[in-house]
PDB file of C-alpha atoms in Angstrom:
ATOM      1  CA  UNK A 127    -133.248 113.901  39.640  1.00 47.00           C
ATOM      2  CA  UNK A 128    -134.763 116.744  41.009  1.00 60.00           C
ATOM      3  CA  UNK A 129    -132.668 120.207  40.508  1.00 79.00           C
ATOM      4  CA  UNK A 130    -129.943 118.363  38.357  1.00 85.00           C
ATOM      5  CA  UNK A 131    -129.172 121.866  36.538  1.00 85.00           C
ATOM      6  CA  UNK A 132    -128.817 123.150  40.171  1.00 85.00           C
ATOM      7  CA  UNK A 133    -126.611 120.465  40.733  1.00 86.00           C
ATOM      8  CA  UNK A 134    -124.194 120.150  37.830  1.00 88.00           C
ATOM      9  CA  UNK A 135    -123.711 123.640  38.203  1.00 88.00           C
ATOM     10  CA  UNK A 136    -122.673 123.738  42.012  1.00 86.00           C
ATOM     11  CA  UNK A 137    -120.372 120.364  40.890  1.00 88.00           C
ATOM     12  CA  UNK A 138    -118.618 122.443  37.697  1.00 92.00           C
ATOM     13  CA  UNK A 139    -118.297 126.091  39.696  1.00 89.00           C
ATOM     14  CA  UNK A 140    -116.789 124.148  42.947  1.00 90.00           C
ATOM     15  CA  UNK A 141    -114.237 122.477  39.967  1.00 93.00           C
ATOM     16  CA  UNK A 142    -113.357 125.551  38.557  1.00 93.00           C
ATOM     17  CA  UNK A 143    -112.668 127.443  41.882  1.00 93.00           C
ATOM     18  CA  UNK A 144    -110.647 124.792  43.565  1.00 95.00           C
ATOM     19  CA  UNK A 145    -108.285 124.701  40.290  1.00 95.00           C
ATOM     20  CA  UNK A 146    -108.024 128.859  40.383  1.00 94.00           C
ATOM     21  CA  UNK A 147    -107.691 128.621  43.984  1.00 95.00           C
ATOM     22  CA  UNK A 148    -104.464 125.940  43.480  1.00 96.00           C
ATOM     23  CA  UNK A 149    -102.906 127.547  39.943  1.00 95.00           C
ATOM     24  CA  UNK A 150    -103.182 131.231  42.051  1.00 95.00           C
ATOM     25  CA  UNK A 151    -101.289 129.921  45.242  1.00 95.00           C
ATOM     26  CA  UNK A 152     -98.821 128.465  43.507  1.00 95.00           C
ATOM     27  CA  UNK A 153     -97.894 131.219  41.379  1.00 93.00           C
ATOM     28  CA  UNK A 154     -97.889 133.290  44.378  1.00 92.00           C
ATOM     29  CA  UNK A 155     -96.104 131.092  46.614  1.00 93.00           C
ATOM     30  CA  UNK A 156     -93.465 131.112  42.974  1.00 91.00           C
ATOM     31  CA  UNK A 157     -93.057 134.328  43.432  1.00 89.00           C
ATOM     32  CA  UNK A 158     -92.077 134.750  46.994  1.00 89.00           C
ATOM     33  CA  UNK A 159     -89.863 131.674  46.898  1.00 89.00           C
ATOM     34  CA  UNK A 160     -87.442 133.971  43.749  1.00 86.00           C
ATOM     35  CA  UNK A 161     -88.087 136.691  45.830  1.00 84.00           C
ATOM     36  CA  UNK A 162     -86.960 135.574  49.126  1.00 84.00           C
ATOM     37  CA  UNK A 163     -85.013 132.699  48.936  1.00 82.00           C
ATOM     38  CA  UNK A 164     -83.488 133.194  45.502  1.00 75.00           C
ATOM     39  CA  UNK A 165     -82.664 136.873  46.078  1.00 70.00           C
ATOM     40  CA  UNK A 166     -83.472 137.659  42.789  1.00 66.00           C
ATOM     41  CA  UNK A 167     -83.717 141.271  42.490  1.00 66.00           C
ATOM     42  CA  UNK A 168     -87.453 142.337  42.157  1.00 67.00           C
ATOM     43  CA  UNK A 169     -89.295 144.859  43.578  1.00 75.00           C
ATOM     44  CA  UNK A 170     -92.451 144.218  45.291  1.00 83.00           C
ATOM     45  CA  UNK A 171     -94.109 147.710  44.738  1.00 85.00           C
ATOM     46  CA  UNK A 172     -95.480 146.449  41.433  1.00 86.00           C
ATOM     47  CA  UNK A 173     -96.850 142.811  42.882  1.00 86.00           C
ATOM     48  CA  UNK A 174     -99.103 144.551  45.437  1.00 89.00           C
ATOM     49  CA  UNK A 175     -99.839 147.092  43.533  1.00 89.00           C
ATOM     50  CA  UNK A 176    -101.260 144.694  40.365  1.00 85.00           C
ATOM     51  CA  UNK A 177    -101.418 141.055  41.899  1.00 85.00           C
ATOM     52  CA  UNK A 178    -102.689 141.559  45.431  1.00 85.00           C
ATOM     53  CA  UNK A 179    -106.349 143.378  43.974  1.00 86.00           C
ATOM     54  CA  UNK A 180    -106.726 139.987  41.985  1.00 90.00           C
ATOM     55  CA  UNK A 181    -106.846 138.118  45.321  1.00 91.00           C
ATOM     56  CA  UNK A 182    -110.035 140.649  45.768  1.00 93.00           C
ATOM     57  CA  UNK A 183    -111.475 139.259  42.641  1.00 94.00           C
ATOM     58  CA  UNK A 184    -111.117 135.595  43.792  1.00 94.00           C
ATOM     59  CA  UNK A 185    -112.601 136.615  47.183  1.00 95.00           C
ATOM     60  CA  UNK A 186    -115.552 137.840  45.593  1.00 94.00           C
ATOM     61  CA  UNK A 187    -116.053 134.873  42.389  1.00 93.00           C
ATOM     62  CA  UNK A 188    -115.598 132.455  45.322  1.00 93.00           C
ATOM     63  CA  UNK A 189    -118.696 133.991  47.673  1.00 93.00           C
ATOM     64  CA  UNK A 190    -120.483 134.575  44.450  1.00 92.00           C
ATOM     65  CA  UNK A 191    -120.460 130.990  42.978  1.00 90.00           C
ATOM     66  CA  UNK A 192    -119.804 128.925  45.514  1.00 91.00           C
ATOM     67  CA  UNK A 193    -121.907 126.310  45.948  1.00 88.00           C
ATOM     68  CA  UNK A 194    -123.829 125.918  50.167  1.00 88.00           C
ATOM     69  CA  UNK A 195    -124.936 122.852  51.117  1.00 87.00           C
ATOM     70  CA  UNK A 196    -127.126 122.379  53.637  1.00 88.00           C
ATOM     71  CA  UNK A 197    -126.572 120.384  57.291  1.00 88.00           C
ATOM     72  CA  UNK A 198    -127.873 116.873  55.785  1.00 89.00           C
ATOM     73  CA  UNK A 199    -125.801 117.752  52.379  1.00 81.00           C
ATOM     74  CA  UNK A 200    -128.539 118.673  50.322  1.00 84.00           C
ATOM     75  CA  UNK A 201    -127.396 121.527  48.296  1.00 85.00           C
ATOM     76  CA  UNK A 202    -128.890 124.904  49.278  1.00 87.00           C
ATOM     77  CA  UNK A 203    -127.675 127.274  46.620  1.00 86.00           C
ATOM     78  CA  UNK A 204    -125.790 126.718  43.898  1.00 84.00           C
ATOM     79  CA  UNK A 205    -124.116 129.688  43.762  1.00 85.00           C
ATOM     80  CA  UNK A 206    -124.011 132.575  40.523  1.00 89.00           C
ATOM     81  CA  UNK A 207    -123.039 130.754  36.727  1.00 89.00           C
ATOM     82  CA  UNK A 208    -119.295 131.963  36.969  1.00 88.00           C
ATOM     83  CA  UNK A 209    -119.032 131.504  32.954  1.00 87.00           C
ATOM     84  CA  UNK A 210    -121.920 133.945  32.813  1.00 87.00           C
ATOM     85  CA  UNK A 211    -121.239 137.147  30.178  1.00 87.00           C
ATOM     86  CA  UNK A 212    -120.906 140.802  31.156  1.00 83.00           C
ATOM     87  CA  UNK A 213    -118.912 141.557  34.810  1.00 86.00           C
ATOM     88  CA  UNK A 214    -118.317 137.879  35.512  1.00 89.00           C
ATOM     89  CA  UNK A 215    -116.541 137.699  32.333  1.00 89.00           C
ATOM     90  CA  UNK A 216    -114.679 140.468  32.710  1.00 87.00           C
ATOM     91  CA  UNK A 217    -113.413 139.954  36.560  1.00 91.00           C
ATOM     92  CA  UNK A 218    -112.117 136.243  34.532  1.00 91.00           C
ATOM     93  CA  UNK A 219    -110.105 137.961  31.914  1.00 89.00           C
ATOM     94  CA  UNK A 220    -108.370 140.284  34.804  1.00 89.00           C
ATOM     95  CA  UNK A 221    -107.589 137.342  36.856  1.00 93.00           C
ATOM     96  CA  UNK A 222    -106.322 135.334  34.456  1.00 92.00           C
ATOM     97  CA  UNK A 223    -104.059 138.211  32.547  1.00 90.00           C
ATOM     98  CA  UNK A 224    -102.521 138.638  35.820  1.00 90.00           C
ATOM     99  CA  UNK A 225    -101.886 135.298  36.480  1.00 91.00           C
ATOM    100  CA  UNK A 226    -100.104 135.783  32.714  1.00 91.00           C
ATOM    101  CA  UNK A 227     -98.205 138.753  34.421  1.00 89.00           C
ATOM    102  CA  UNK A 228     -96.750 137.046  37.395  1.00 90.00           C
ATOM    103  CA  UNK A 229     -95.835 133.984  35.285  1.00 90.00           C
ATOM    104  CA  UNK A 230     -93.553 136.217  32.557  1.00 89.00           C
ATOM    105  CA  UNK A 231     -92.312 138.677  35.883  1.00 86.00           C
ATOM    106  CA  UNK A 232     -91.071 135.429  37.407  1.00 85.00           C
ATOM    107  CA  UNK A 233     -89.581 134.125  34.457  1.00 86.00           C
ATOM    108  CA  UNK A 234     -88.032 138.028  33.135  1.00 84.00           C
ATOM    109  CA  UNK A 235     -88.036 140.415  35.117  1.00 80.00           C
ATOM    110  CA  UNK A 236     -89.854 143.456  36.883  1.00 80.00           C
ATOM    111  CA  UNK A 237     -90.647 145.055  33.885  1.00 83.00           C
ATOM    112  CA  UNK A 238     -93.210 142.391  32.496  1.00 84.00           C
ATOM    113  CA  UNK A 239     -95.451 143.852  35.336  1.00 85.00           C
ATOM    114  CA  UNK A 240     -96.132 146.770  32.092  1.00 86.00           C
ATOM    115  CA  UNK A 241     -97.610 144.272  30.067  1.00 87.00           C
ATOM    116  CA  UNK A 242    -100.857 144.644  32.759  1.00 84.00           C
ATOM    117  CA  UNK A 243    -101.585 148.213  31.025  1.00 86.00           C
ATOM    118  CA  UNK A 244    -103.154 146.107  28.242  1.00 86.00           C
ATOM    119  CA  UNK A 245    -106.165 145.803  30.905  1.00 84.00           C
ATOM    120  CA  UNK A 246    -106.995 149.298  31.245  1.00 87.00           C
ATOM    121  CA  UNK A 247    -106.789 149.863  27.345  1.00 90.00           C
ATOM    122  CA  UNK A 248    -108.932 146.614  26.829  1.00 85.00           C
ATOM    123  CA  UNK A 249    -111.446 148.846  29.219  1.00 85.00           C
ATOM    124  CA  UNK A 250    -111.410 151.472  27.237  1.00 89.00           C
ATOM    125  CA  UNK A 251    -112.095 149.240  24.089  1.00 89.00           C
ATOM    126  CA  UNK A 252    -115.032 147.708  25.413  1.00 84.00           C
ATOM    127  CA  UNK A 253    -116.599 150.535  26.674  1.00 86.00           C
ATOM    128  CA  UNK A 254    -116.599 152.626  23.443  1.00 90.00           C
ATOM    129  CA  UNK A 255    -117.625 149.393  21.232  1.00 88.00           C
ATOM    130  CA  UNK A 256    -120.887 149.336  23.673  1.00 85.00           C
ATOM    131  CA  UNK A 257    -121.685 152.626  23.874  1.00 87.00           C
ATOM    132  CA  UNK A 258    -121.467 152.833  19.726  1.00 88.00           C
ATOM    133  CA  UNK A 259    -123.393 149.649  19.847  1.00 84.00           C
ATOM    134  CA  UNK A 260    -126.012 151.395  22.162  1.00 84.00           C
ATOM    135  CA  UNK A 261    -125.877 154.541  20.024  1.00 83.00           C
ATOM    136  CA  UNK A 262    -126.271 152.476  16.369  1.00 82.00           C
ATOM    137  CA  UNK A 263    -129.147 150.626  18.243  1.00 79.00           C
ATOM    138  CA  UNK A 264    -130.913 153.783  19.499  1.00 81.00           C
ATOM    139  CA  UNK A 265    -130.637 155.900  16.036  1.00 76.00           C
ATOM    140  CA  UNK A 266    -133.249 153.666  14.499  1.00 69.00           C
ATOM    141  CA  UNK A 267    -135.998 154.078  16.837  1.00 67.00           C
ATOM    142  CA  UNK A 268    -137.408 157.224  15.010  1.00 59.00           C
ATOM    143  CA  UNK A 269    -135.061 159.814  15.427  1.00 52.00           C
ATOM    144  CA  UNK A 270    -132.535 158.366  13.408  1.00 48.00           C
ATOM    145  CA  UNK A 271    -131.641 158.536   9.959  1.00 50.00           C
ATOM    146  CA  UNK A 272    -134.416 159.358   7.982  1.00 50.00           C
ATOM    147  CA  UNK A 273    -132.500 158.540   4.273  1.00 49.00           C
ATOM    148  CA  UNK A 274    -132.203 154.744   6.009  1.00 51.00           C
ATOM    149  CA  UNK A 275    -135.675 153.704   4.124  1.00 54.00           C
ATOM    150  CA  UNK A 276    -134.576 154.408   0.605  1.00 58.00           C
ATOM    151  CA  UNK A 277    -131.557 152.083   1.666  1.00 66.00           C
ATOM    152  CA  UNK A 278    -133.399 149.138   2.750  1.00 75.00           C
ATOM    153  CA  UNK A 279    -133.135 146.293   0.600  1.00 83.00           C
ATOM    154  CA  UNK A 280    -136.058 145.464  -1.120  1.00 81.00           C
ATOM    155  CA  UNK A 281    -138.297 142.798  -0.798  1.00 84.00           C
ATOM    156  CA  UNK A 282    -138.131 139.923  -4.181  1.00 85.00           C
ATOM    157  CA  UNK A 283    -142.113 140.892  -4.580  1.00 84.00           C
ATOM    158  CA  UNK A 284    -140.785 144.733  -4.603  1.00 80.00           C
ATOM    159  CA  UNK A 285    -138.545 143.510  -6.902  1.00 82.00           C
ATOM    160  CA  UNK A 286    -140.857 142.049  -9.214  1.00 82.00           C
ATOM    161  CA  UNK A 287    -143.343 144.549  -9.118  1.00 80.00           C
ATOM    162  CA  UNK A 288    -140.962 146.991 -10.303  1.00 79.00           C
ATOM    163  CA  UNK A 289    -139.651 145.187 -12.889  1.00 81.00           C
ATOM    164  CA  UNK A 290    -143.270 144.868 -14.476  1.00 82.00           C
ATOM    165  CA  UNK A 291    -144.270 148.641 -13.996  1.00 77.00           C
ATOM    166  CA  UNK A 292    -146.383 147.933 -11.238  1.00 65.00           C
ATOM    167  CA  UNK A 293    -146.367 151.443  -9.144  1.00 62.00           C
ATOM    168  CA  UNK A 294    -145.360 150.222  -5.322  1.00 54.00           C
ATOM    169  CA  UNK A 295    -146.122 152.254  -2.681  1.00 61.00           C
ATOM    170  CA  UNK A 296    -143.521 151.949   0.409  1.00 61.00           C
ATOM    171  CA  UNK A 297    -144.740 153.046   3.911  1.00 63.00           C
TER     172      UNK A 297
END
């Protein structure tokens, strides 16, 4: 029983890399099989250019969470939560928008390589919404708005004291 977090995590990031692993090669191998032995007319510019950096990402979610095992099969490490939030998250959404790309260039054509442009925008996106999230966080730490205390909703004790003519002093 001992380290059974340890171990259902190893078990569940092992799962999910094997099955990325297997849907990525065969969307690859897809791809060269229309390109090559179909002859239909693609060019390959745009596949190394966008699906060939994703292989990169695999690389590195595979040495990051997968699980090592020692010689007696004991389990060493294992490996980094690959659902965790922030970078991890992110490195997903590529991979698996790309996978989307290859899928509709197989099925279309060439130009449904454009529809990876949504992940630069996306970028953009989420850096702004965090950096206005950092910047609404920061503004009340004491330089902020100084008008925000007349705002603040009152307390139902405020309230009441009010009501009755009590004079309430706010700090």
């Amino acid at each position: 029983m001992a380290q059974k977090a340890a171990k259902v995590l190893a078990v569940r990031n092992g799962a999910v890399l094997r099955r990325t692993h297997l849907i990525s090669a065969a969307l690859h191998f897809n791809f060269w099989m229309l390109h090559f032995v179909f002859q239909r007319p693609r060019s390959l510019k745009p596949y190394f250019f966008l699906a060939m950096p994703t292989l990169a990402i695999q690389y590195y979610l595979d040495r990051m969470g997968r699980p090592t095992y020692n010689e007696d099969g004991s389990l060493r490490s294992a490996g980094e939560d690959l659902n965790a939030t922030g970078l991890t998250e992110y490195m997903w959404d590529v991979l698996y928008w790309t996978q989307g790309c290859m899928v509709a260039a197989c099925l279309f054509n060439d130009r449904a390589w454009w529809l990876w442009a949504v992940i630069p925008i996306y970028s953009v996106y989420a850096a702004y919404t965090t950096v206005m999230g950092v910047k609404k966080g920061f503004s009340g730490m004491g330089g902020g708005d100084a008008g925000q205390e007349a705002d603040a909703p009152k307390s139902k004790t405020q309230l009441k004291k009010e009501k009755r003519g009590s004079s309430v002093k706010y700090r």
